[in-house]
Coordinates of C-alpha atoms (C1' of nucleotides) in Angstrom, one line a residue:
Chain P
M8 CA 0.0 0.0 0.0
S9 CA 1.3 3.4 -0.8
R10 CA 1.8 6.1 1.8
G11 CA -1.6 7.6 1.2
R12 CA -4.6 6.3 2.9
R13 CA -4.4 3.1 4.8
A14 CA -7.7 1.5 5.1
P15 CA -7.4 -0.8 8.1
G16 CA -10.4 -2.9 8.3
H17 CA -11.9 -1.8 5.1
Y18 CA -11.3 -4.1 2.2
D19 CA -11.8 -2.5 -1.1
P20 CA -12.6 -5.2 -3.5
R21 CA -11.5 -3.1 -6.4
R22 CA -7.9 -3.2 -5.3
G23 CA -7.1 -6.9 -5.6
P24 CA -7.0 -9.5 -8.3
A25 CA -9.9 -12.0 -8.1
N26 CA -7.7 -14.9 -7.1
V27 CA -6.2 -13.2 -4.1
R28 CA -7.2 -14.8 -0.9
V29 CA -7.6 -12.2 1.7
V30 CA -8.0 -12.8 5.3
L31 CA -10.5 -10.2 6.2
P32 CA -10.1 -8.8 9.6
L33 CA -13.1 -7.3 11.3
A34 CA -13.0 -3.6 11.7
P35 CA -11.2 -2.5 14.8
S36 CA -13.7 -2.4 17.5
M37 CA -14.2 -1.9 21.2
T38 CA -15.2 -5.5 21.8
A39 CA -13.0 -7.2 24.3
E40 CA -9.8 -8.1 22.5
R41 CA -7.4 -11.0 23.3
V42 CA -3.9 -9.9 22.6
R43 CA -0.5 -11.3 23.5
F44 CA 3.1 -10.5 24.0
A45 CA 5.3 -13.4 23.2
P46 CA 9.0 -12.8 23.9
S47 CA 11.9 -15.2 23.7
P48 CA 13.9 -15.6 26.8
T49 CA 17.2 -15.2 25.2
G50 CA 18.6 -12.1 27.0
Y51 CA 17.3 -8.9 28.5
L52 CA 14.0 -7.3 27.7
H53 CA 14.7 -4.9 24.8
I54 CA 12.9 -1.6 24.7
G55 CA 11.7 -2.3 21.2
G56 CA 10.0 -5.4 22.7
V57 CA 8.6 -3.2 25.5
R58 CA 6.9 -1.0 22.9
T59 CA 5.2 -4.0 21.4
A60 CA 4.2 -5.3 24.8
L61 CA 2.9 -1.8 25.7
Y62 CA 0.7 -1.4 22.6
N63 CA -0.8 -4.8 23.1
W64 CA -1.4 -4.1 26.8
L65 CA -2.9 -0.7 26.0
W66 CA -5.3 -2.3 23.6
A67 CA -6.3 -5.0 26.0
R68 CA -7.0 -2.5 28.7
K69 CA -8.8 -0.2 26.4
T70 CA -11.1 -2.9 25.1
K71 CA -11.4 -4.4 28.5
G72 CA -9.9 -7.5 26.9
T73 CA -7.2 -9.9 27.9
F74 CA -3.5 -9.5 27.8
V75 CA -1.7 -12.8 27.4
L76 CA 2.0 -13.4 28.2
R77 CA 3.5 -16.3 26.4
I78 CA 7.2 -17.4 26.5
E79 CA 8.5 -18.6 23.2
D80 CA 11.4 -20.8 24.5
T81 CA 11.6 -23.3 21.7
D82 CA 15.1 -22.2 20.9
V83 CA 16.6 -24.5 23.5
E84 CA 20.1 -23.4 22.7
R85 CA 19.5 -19.8 23.6
S86 CA 16.7 -19.8 26.0
T87 CA 17.5 -19.5 29.7
A88 CA 15.6 -19.4 33.0
E89 CA 17.4 -16.3 34.0
S90 CA 16.2 -14.5 30.9
T91 CA 12.7 -15.6 31.6
Q92 CA 12.9 -14.1 35.1
V93 CA 14.4 -10.9 33.6
I94 CA 11.3 -10.6 31.4
F95 CA 8.9 -11.1 34.3
D96 CA 10.8 -8.5 36.4
A97 CA 10.9 -6.0 33.7
M98 CA 7.2 -6.4 32.9
K99 CA 6.3 -6.1 36.6
W100 CA 8.5 -3.0 37.0
L101 CA 6.8 -1.4 34.0
G102 CA 3.4 -2.3 35.4
L103 CA 2.5 -4.2 32.3
D104 CA 0.4 -6.9 34.1
W105 CA -0.8 -9.9 32.3
D106 CA -4.1 -11.6 32.7
E107 CA -3.0 -15.0 31.4
G108 CA 0.4 -16.4 31.4
P109 CA 3.2 -17.6 33.7
G110 CA 2.5 -17.1 37.4
V111 CA -1.2 -16.3 36.9
G112 CA -2.2 -19.2 34.8
G113 CA -5.3 -19.2 32.7
P114 CA -7.6 -21.5 30.7
N115 CA -5.3 -21.7 27.7
G116 CA -2.1 -22.8 29.3
P117 CA 0.6 -23.8 29.6
Y118 CA 2.2 -20.5 28.6
F119 CA 5.7 -21.8 27.8
Q120 CA 5.9 -23.2 24.3
T121 CA 8.2 -26.1 25.4
Q122 CA 5.3 -27.3 27.6
R123 CA 2.9 -27.4 24.6
L124 CA 4.7 -29.9 22.5
E125 CA 1.8 -32.4 22.3
I126 CA -0.4 -29.6 21.1
Y127 CA 1.8 -28.8 18.2
K128 CA 2.1 -32.5 17.4
D129 CA -1.6 -32.9 17.3
F130 CA -2.1 -30.0 15.0
A131 CA 0.7 -31.1 12.8
D132 CA -0.9 -34.6 12.5
K133 CA -4.2 -33.0 11.8
M134 CA -2.7 -31.0 9.0
I135 CA -1.0 -34.1 7.6
E136 CA -4.3 -35.8 7.6
R137 CA -5.9 -32.9 5.8
G138 CA -3.1 -33.0 3.3
T139 CA -1.8 -29.5 4.1
A140 CA 1.4 -30.7 5.6
Y141 CA 3.7 -33.6 5.2
R142 CA 6.5 -35.6 6.7
C143 CA 9.9 -35.0 5.3
Y144 CA 12.6 -37.6 5.9
A145 CA 15.3 -35.7 4.1
T146 CA 18.6 -35.9 6.0
K147 CA 20.9 -33.1 6.9
E148 CA 23.4 -34.5 4.4
E149 CA 20.9 -34.5 1.6
L150 CA 19.8 -31.0 2.4
D151 CA 23.4 -29.8 2.6
A152 CA 24.2 -31.3 -0.7
E153 CA 21.2 -29.7 -2.3
R154 CA 22.1 -26.4 -0.7
E155 CA 25.5 -26.6 -2.2
R156 CA 24.2 -27.6 -5.6
Q157 CA 21.8 -24.6 -5.6
S158 CA 24.4 -22.1 -4.5
K159 CA 26.6 -23.2 -7.3
G160 CA 24.0 -21.8 -9.6
G161 CA 24.8 -18.4 -8.0
N162 CA 21.8 -18.3 -5.9
P163 CA 22.6 -18.1 -2.2
Y164 CA 19.0 -18.5 -1.2
F165 CA 18.2 -22.1 -0.7
K166 CA 14.7 -23.5 -1.5
Y167 CA 13.7 -26.9 -0.4
P168 CA 12.9 -28.9 -3.7
G169 CA 9.9 -30.7 -2.3
W170 CA 11.2 -34.2 -2.3
W171 CA 8.6 -35.4 0.1
R172 CA 5.8 -33.0 -0.8
D173 CA 3.7 -35.5 -2.7
K174 CA 4.5 -38.6 -0.7
G175 CA 2.1 -40.3 1.7
P176 CA 2.0 -42.7 4.7
K177 CA 3.0 -45.6 2.5
D178 CA 6.3 -43.9 1.8
W179 CA 7.1 -43.1 5.4
L180 CA 10.4 -44.4 6.9
D181 CA 8.9 -45.5 10.1
D182 CA 12.1 -45.8 12.2
K183 CA 13.7 -42.6 10.8
P184 CA 13.4 -39.1 12.2
Y185 CA 11.5 -36.6 10.1
V186 CA 10.4 -33.0 10.1
V187 CA 6.9 -31.8 9.3
R188 CA 6.6 -29.3 6.4
L189 CA 3.8 -27.1 5.3
K190 CA 2.5 -27.9 1.9
T191 CA 2.5 -24.3 0.6
P192 CA 0.3 -23.4 -2.3
K193 CA 2.4 -22.9 -5.4
S194 CA 0.3 -20.2 -6.9
G195 CA -2.0 -17.4 -5.8
T196 CA -1.5 -14.7 -3.3
T197 CA -1.9 -14.5 0.4
G198 CA -2.7 -11.2 2.0
W199 CA -4.3 -9.3 4.8
V200 CA -5.3 -5.8 5.7
D201 CA -2.8 -4.7 8.3
L202 CA -4.1 -2.5 11.0
V203 CA -1.2 -0.1 10.7
K204 CA 0.2 -0.7 7.3
G205 CA -2.9 -1.3 5.2
R206 CA -3.3 -3.9 2.6
I207 CA -0.4 -6.3 2.0
D208 CA -0.3 -9.1 -0.5
V209 CA 2.5 -11.6 -1.1
P210 CA 2.7 -14.1 -4.0
N211 CA 2.7 -17.7 -2.7
E212 CA 5.5 -18.6 -5.0
Q213 CA 7.7 -16.6 -2.7
Q214 CA 7.0 -19.0 0.1
Q215 CA 8.5 -22.4 0.5
D216 CA 7.5 -25.6 2.3
V217 CA 8.8 -24.4 5.6
V218 CA 9.5 -26.7 8.5
L219 CA 6.8 -26.7 11.1
I220 CA 8.2 -29.2 13.5
R221 CA 11.8 -30.2 13.9
Q222 CA 13.1 -33.7 14.2
N223 CA 13.3 -33.3 17.9
G224 CA 9.7 -32.3 18.2
M225 CA 10.2 -28.6 18.8
P226 CA 8.0 -26.4 16.7
L227 CA 9.5 -23.6 14.6
Y228 CA 8.6 -20.1 15.2
N229 CA 5.9 -19.7 12.6
F230 CA 4.1 -22.9 13.6
G231 CA 4.4 -22.4 17.4
A232 CA 3.2 -18.8 17.1
A233 CA 0.3 -19.7 14.8
I234 CA -0.9 -22.7 16.8
D235 CA -0.6 -20.8 20.1
D236 CA -2.4 -17.7 18.8
L237 CA -5.1 -20.1 17.5
T238 CA -5.5 -22.2 20.6
M239 CA -5.2 -19.2 22.9
G240 CA -8.0 -17.5 21.1
I241 CA -5.9 -14.5 20.2
T242 CA -8.0 -12.0 18.2
L243 CA -5.4 -9.5 17.3
V244 CA -1.7 -9.9 16.8
A245 CA 0.5 -6.9 17.1
R246 CA 4.2 -7.2 16.7
G247 CA 7.3 -5.8 15.0
D248 CA 7.7 -5.0 11.4
D249 CA 10.2 -7.7 10.9
H250 CA 7.4 -10.2 11.2
V251 CA 5.5 -9.2 8.1
V252 CA 7.4 -11.7 6.1
N253 CA 6.3 -14.4 8.4
T254 CA 2.7 -13.4 8.3
P255 CA 1.7 -15.1 5.0
I256 CA 3.1 -18.4 6.3
Q257 CA 1.1 -18.1 9.5
I258 CA -2.0 -17.2 7.6
L259 CA -1.4 -20.2 5.5
I260 CA -1.2 -22.4 8.6
Y261 CA -4.5 -21.0 9.8
E262 CA -6.1 -21.7 6.5
A263 CA -4.6 -25.2 6.3
L264 CA -6.5 -25.8 9.5
G265 CA -9.6 -24.3 8.2
K266 CA -9.4 -21.3 10.5
T267 CA -9.3 -17.6 10.0
A268 CA -6.3 -15.6 11.0
P269 CA -6.6 -12.9 13.7
K270 CA -6.4 -9.2 13.0
L271 CA -2.8 -8.2 12.4
A272 CA -0.9 -5.0 13.2
H273 CA 2.8 -4.6 12.4
L274 CA 4.7 -1.8 14.1
P275 CA 7.7 -0.1 12.4
M276 CA 11.1 -0.7 13.9
I277 CA 12.9 1.6 16.3
N278 CA 16.4 2.6 15.1
G279 CA 19.3 3.8 17.1
P280 CA 20.2 7.5 17.4
D281 CA 22.6 7.0 14.5
G282 CA 19.8 5.7 12.3
K283 CA 21.2 2.2 12.4
K284 CA 19.6 -0.7 14.1
L285 CA 19.0 -0.1 17.8
S286 CA 21.5 -2.0 19.8
K287 CA 23.5 -1.8 22.9
R288 CA 26.2 -0.3 20.8
N289 CA 24.3 2.9 20.2
A290 CA 21.8 3.1 23.1
A291 CA 20.7 1.7 26.4
V292 CA 18.3 -1.0 25.2
S293 CA 17.6 -3.1 28.3
V294 CA 14.7 -2.1 30.4
A295 CA 16.7 -2.8 33.5
E296 CA 19.2 -0.1 32.6
Y297 CA 16.5 2.5 32.7
R298 CA 15.3 1.2 36.0
D299 CA 18.8 1.4 37.4
M300 CA 19.3 4.9 36.0
G301 CA 16.3 6.0 38.0
F302 CA 13.8 6.4 35.2
L303 CA 10.1 6.1 36.0
P304 CA 8.1 3.3 34.4
D305 CA 5.4 5.7 33.3
A306 CA 8.0 7.8 31.6
V307 CA 9.5 4.8 29.8
L308 CA 6.1 3.8 28.6
N309 CA 5.2 7.4 27.6
Y310 CA 8.3 7.8 25.6
L311 CA 7.8 4.5 23.9
A312 CA 4.2 5.2 23.2
R313 CA 5.0 8.4 21.4
L314 CA 7.6 6.7 19.4
G315 CA 5.4 5.5 16.6
W316 CA 2.1 6.6 17.9
S317 CA 0.5 10.0 18.4
H318 CA -2.6 11.7 19.7
G319 CA -2.7 15.2 18.1
D320 CA -0.2 17.5 19.8
Q321 CA -0.1 15.7 23.1
E322 CA 3.3 14.6 24.3
I323 CA 2.9 13.8 28.0
F324 CA 0.5 11.0 28.9
S325 CA -0.5 9.3 32.1
R326 CA -1.2 5.6 31.8
A327 CA -5.0 6.3 31.9
E328 CA -4.6 8.7 29.0
M329 CA -2.6 6.3 27.0
I330 CA -5.2 3.7 27.5
E331 CA -8.0 6.1 26.6
H332 CA -6.5 7.4 23.4
F333 CA -4.4 4.6 22.0
D334 CA -5.5 3.5 18.6
W335 CA -3.9 1.4 15.8
S336 CA -4.9 3.9 13.2
H337 CA -2.7 6.5 14.7
C338 CA 0.4 4.4 14.7
G339 CA 2.9 5.7 12.2
R340 CA 4.3 3.6 9.4
T341 CA 7.8 4.9 9.4
A342 CA 10.7 3.6 11.5
A343 CA 11.4 5.8 14.4
Q344 CA 14.8 6.9 15.7
Y345 CA 15.6 6.6 19.4
D346 CA 16.4 10.0 20.9
L347 CA 17.7 10.1 24.5
K348 CA 17.1 13.9 24.8
K349 CA 13.5 13.6 24.1
F350 CA 13.3 10.6 26.4
Q351 CA 14.9 12.7 29.2
F352 CA 12.4 15.4 28.6
V353 CA 9.5 13.0 29.0
Q354 CA 11.1 11.5 32.0
S355 CA 11.7 14.8 33.8
S356 CA 8.1 15.8 33.0
H357 CA 6.8 12.8 34.8
L358 CA 9.2 13.3 37.6
R359 CA 8.0 16.9 38.2
A360 CA 4.4 15.7 38.2
L361 CA 5.1 13.6 41.2
S362 CA 4.2 14.8 44.7
D363 CA 7.2 15.4 47.0
T364 CA 6.1 12.4 49.1
D365 CA 5.8 10.0 46.1
L366 CA 9.1 11.2 44.6
G367 CA 10.8 10.9 47.9
A368 CA 9.7 7.4 48.3
L369 CA 10.8 6.4 44.8
A370 CA 14.1 8.1 45.2
R371 CA 14.9 6.5 48.6
P372 CA 16.5 3.3 47.2
F373 CA 18.9 5.5 45.3
L374 CA 20.2 7.4 48.3
A375 CA 23.8 6.9 49.3
N376 CA 24.2 3.9 51.6
D377 CA 25.9 5.8 54.3
L378 CA 23.4 8.7 54.3
K379 CA 21.4 9.1 57.5
V380 CA 18.2 10.8 56.3
D381 CA 16.2 13.0 58.6
D382 CA 12.7 11.8 57.7
A383 CA 11.1 15.0 59.0
R384 CA 12.9 17.1 56.4
Y385 CA 13.1 14.6 53.6
D386 CA 10.0 15.3 51.6
A387 CA 10.7 19.0 51.8
A388 CA 14.2 18.5 50.6
V389 CA 13.0 16.4 47.7
G390 CA 10.6 19.2 46.8
T391 CA 13.5 21.7 46.4
V392 CA 15.3 19.6 43.8
K393 CA 12.3 18.3 41.9
T394 CA 12.5 20.8 39.0
R395 CA 16.3 20.3 38.8
A396 CA 16.6 16.5 38.6
T397 CA 15.8 14.3 35.7
T398 CA 16.1 10.9 37.3
L399 CA 15.7 9.3 40.7
V400 CA 19.4 8.9 40.8
E401 CA 19.9 12.6 40.4
T402 CA 17.1 13.3 42.9
A403 CA 19.0 11.2 45.4
Q404 CA 22.3 12.9 44.7
M405 CA 20.9 16.4 44.8
V406 CA 19.3 15.9 48.1
D407 CA 22.3 14.4 49.7
F408 CA 23.9 17.6 51.1
Y409 CA 20.9 18.3 53.3
F410 CA 21.7 15.3 55.5
R411 CA 25.5 15.4 55.8
D412 CA 27.1 16.2 59.1
T413 CA 30.3 17.1 57.2
L414 CA 29.7 18.6 53.8
S415 CA 31.9 17.7 50.9
F416 CA 32.8 20.9 49.1
D417 CA 33.3 21.5 45.4
E418 CA 36.9 22.8 45.2
K419 CA 36.2 25.2 42.4
A420 CA 33.2 26.6 44.1
V421 CA 35.1 27.2 47.3
A422 CA 38.0 28.8 45.5
K423 CA 35.7 31.1 43.7
F424 CA 33.3 32.2 46.4
L425 CA 34.6 31.4 49.8
V426 CA 37.2 34.2 49.5
P427 CA 38.5 36.5 52.3
A428 CA 36.3 39.3 51.1
A429 CA 33.2 37.2 51.7
A430 CA 34.1 36.2 55.3
A431 CA 32.8 39.3 57.0
T432 CA 29.5 39.4 55.0
L433 CA 29.0 35.7 55.7
T434 CA 29.5 36.3 59.4
D435 CA 27.2 39.2 59.5
F436 CA 24.6 37.3 57.5
R437 CA 24.8 34.5 59.9
A438 CA 24.3 36.8 62.9
H439 CA 21.3 38.3 61.3
L440 CA 19.7 34.9 60.6
A441 CA 20.5 33.9 64.2
A442 CA 18.2 36.7 65.3
Q443 CA 15.3 35.4 63.4
S444 CA 12.7 33.3 65.0
A445 CA 10.7 32.4 61.9
F446 CA 12.7 30.2 59.6
D447 CA 10.4 29.6 56.8
R448 CA 11.4 30.6 53.3
A449 CA 9.0 33.6 53.1
S450 CA 10.1 35.0 56.4
L451 CA 13.7 34.4 55.6
E452 CA 13.4 36.3 52.3
A453 CA 11.7 39.2 54.0
A454 CA 14.3 39.3 56.8
T455 CA 17.2 39.1 54.4
T456 CA 15.9 41.8 52.1
A457 CA 15.6 44.1 55.1
W458 CA 19.1 43.2 56.2
L459 CA 20.5 43.8 52.7
T460 CA 18.8 47.2 52.5
E461 CA 20.2 48.1 55.9
K462 CA 23.7 47.1 54.9
G463 CA 23.5 48.6 51.4
L464 CA 24.2 45.2 49.9
Q465 CA 22.6 43.2 47.1
I466 CA 21.6 39.6 47.3
K467 CA 24.3 38.9 44.7
D468 CA 26.8 40.0 47.3
V469 CA 26.1 37.1 49.6
A470 CA 24.2 34.5 47.7
Q471 CA 27.0 32.5 46.2
A472 CA 29.2 32.5 49.3
A473 CA 26.2 31.5 51.4
R474 CA 25.2 28.8 48.9
V475 CA 28.6 27.2 48.9
S476 CA 28.7 27.3 52.7
L477 CA 25.3 25.7 52.9
T478 CA 25.5 23.2 50.2
G479 CA 29.1 22.8 49.2
K480 CA 28.3 23.6 45.6
S481 CA 27.8 26.6 43.4
Q482 CA 24.5 25.3 42.1
S483 CA 21.6 24.5 44.3
P484 CA 18.0 25.1 45.1
G485 CA 17.0 28.6 46.1
L486 CA 18.8 30.0 49.1
Y487 CA 15.7 30.5 51.3
E488 CA 14.5 27.0 50.5
V489 CA 17.8 25.5 51.4
L490 CA 17.9 27.5 54.7
E491 CA 14.3 26.4 55.5
V492 CA 14.9 22.8 54.9
L493 CA 18.3 22.8 56.6
G494 CA 16.7 24.4 59.7
K495 CA 18.2 27.2 61.8
D496 CA 20.8 25.3 63.7
R497 CA 22.4 23.6 60.8
S498 CA 22.2 26.7 58.6
L499 CA 24.0 28.8 61.2
A500 CA 26.6 26.1 61.7
R501 CA 27.3 25.8 58.1
L502 CA 27.5 29.5 57.6
E503 CA 29.9 29.8 60.4
A504 CA 32.1 27.1 58.9
G505 CA 31.9 28.8 55.6
A506 CA 33.0 32.1 57.0
A507 CA 35.9 30.3 58.6
M508 CA 36.9 28.7 55.4
A509 CA 36.7 32.0 53.6
S510 CA 38.9 33.8 56.1
R511 CA 41.3 30.9 56.3
T512 CA 42.3 31.5 52.7
T513 CA 43.5 34.9 53.9
G514 CA 46.4 33.3 55.7
A515 CA 48.2 32.8 52.4
Chain Y
rG2 C1' 19.2 -10.9 -6.3
rG3 C1' 13.5 -12.2 -5.2
rC4 C1' 9.5 -10.5 -2.3
rC5 C1' 7.6 -7.0 1.2
rC6 C1' 7.5 -2.3 3.8
rC7 C1' 8.8 2.9 4.3
rA8 C1' 9.8 8.4 2.7
rU9 C1' 7.0 16.0 6.2
rC10 C1' 12.1 20.5 10.2
rG11 C1' 18.5 17.4 13.0
rU12 C1' 14.8 14.0 16.0
rC13 C1' 9.5 12.3 17.3
rU14 C1' 5.3 13.7 14.7
rA15 C1' 0.2 16.5 13.1
rG16 C1' -1.8 16.6 8.3
rC17 C1' -6.5 12.3 5.7
rG18 C1' -7.3 17.7 -2.2
rG19 C1' -7.6 24.2 -0.9
rU20 C1' -3.2 25.3 5.8
rU21 C1' 1.1 31.6 6.3
rA22 C1' 2.6 23.1 6.4
rG23 C1' 1.0 22.9 13.2
rG24 C1' 3.1 20.9 17.9
rA25 C1' 7.1 18.7 20.8
rC26 C1' 12.5 17.5 21.7
rA27 C1' 17.1 19.6 20.4
rU28 C1' 19.3 24.3 18.9
rC29 C1' 19.7 29.8 18.9
rG30 C1' 18.1 34.6 21.0
rG31 C1' 15.4 37.1 25.1
rC32 C1' 12.5 37.5 29.8
rC33 C1' 12.3 35.8 34.9
rU34 C1' 16.5 35.5 38.5
rC35 C1' 20.6 34.6 44.5
rU36 C1' 23.2 29.9 41.3
rC37 C1' 21.2 25.9 38.6
rA38 C1' 16.7 24.4 37.0
rC39 C1' 11.5 25.2 36.1
rG40 C1' 8.4 28.6 33.6
rC41 C1' 7.4 32.3 29.8
rC42 C1' 8.3 34.9 24.9
rG43 C1' 10.5 34.7 20.1
rG44 C1' 13.9 32.8 16.0
rU45 C1' 16.4 29.2 12.5
rA46 C1' 14.6 24.6 10.4
rA47 C1' 10.8 20.0 6.6
rC48 C1' 6.9 18.0 2.4
rC49 C1' 13.4 12.8 -1.6
rG50 C1' 13.2 13.5 -7.3
rG51 C1' 10.4 13.2 -11.9
rG52 C1' 6.0 12.4 -14.4
rG53 C1' 0.8 12.3 -14.3
rU54 C1' -4.8 12.9 -12.3
rU55 C1' -7.2 17.5 -10.8
rC56 C1' -9.5 24.2 -11.3
rG57 C1' -6.0 23.0 -7.2
rA58 C1' -1.5 18.3 -4.7
rG59 C1' 2.5 17.2 1.5
rU60 C1' -2.1 14.6 0.7
rC61 C1' -4.4 10.3 -5.1
rC62 C1' -1.6 7.2 -9.3
rC63 C1' 3.0 5.7 -11.8
rC64 C1' 8.3 5.6 -12.3
rG65 C1' 12.8 6.6 -10.2
rU66 C1' 16.1 7.3 -5.9
rG67 C1' 17.2 6.3 -1.0
rG68 C1' 16.4 3.6 3.5
rG69 C1' 14.7 -0.9 6.0
rG70 C1' 12.9 -6.0 6.7
rU71 C1' 13.4 -11.0 5.1
rC72 C1' 14.7 -15.3 2.3
rA73 C1' 17.2 -21.5 8.6
rC74 C1' 15.4 -28.0 11.6
rC75 C1' 16.6 -18.8 15.1
rA76 C1' 12.7 -16.1 17.0

RNA sequence: GGCCCCAUCGUCUAGCGGUUAGGACAUCGGCCUCUCACGCCGGUAACCGGGGUUCGAGUCCCCGUGGGGUCACCA
């Protein structure tokens, strides 16, 4: 389909040749949808995968449907239990809860493909009976020889020649291992109306008699996915763009069983900041990394949601808003490029939207181990750094100085502002504050302004020296906020120490 | 190479035949200001090319070009 109008759900009979078999999806509707996320446990949970999971989850929640989690672990070589756990942890952290799947069960289990082997075998046998699949006893050696023969012709793309395609039970080598292959139609076209890409048709001659089940009984991806989607009652499959080439085969498997394929939606890929494939070489791709960096799950979801989907001019979404507005027809069809700057913007927006108490609680695990926090002042302290921090890690770092008995000073800041000339002013400022009974920010500002006027000074004349004395740094929340959160005693002590540091440099 | 998909500012995108082509991030000015942020105001910046269709194309069609995906007993 060209880039003009997609017509998801609307099949225009004028557009296809008569012999095209089209799996006609129902128009997108608000009837409860059964969707799934089916990762392979072969590593970390990739943020590209998270976006796929998110869109499915949003659709399930929006339609009051069911979100199924299924583990596609048929690649025994690469699948690990640790990776499976990593997926669970990441999904839980993100708050993408599943209604059916590992841990919660459900009527269509088991939800690990390696535990569904009999199911695949049954369906494969059924297909063989129907004549839509067949046993192939070709050996590895025979296949390799054929592969080599074909590649000599200059074509690196092997195609199984169909040796066993037209044989039957009487030809079976009963004691030999075999694979089950799909008897793919040799002519015609298989197509569907993709919910995000529109109409897609692929000539069947492009397909080959793919292996459905290995010699060891493990299903291959296309078969496992199709059979699971079928038996789990999945009504809409949304996945990455890279699967569009698999789709015709899966539709063919459905048809071979006399079934109708679910609705299909293929999301464009996410590229790295350099335009190349997103990988750990050009970006942080593991969900766990964002968690450890102190990103908020909602921010991760928000950023990913907007990468490939839009709702007018809105950029910041709560979970509820995403659920409310999400729609396949507003998913873009062009590959998106990952952009950390935009991600950080979304993240800090969500961070700022948090209450001091909530942010404080979330930042707590990121506090330095040796920090002894004064709970009474903690939330207020968090409040003063909220607009300045992007992540929870930064929040924790920025709030650190409030709770130190001995401040660590930034050398450059000290050298620049705690100079001899500042010592007297600092001392005087301290004395003035010592006389104040009200130590809230408004009172402090008023009192300070009065003092400045009396002394003929400007706030600029004391602010930086005071700031370094109070926080150890040249950048911090506002002076009066810092004083208020620190409290009178600590403030006075720090100012005194600061004045001492300033005058000590005189000694040189 | 076959097949399939894609093409609006640097980036994410809005746009569904008639718009001064809008918003956001980034960037550059300015305001606010005790620093740093936040916030606010403003600027620079885009329809890949060529043909059609049409009174009128970013929007529809075709051809190029350029990206991408995929061609396994991986998923």
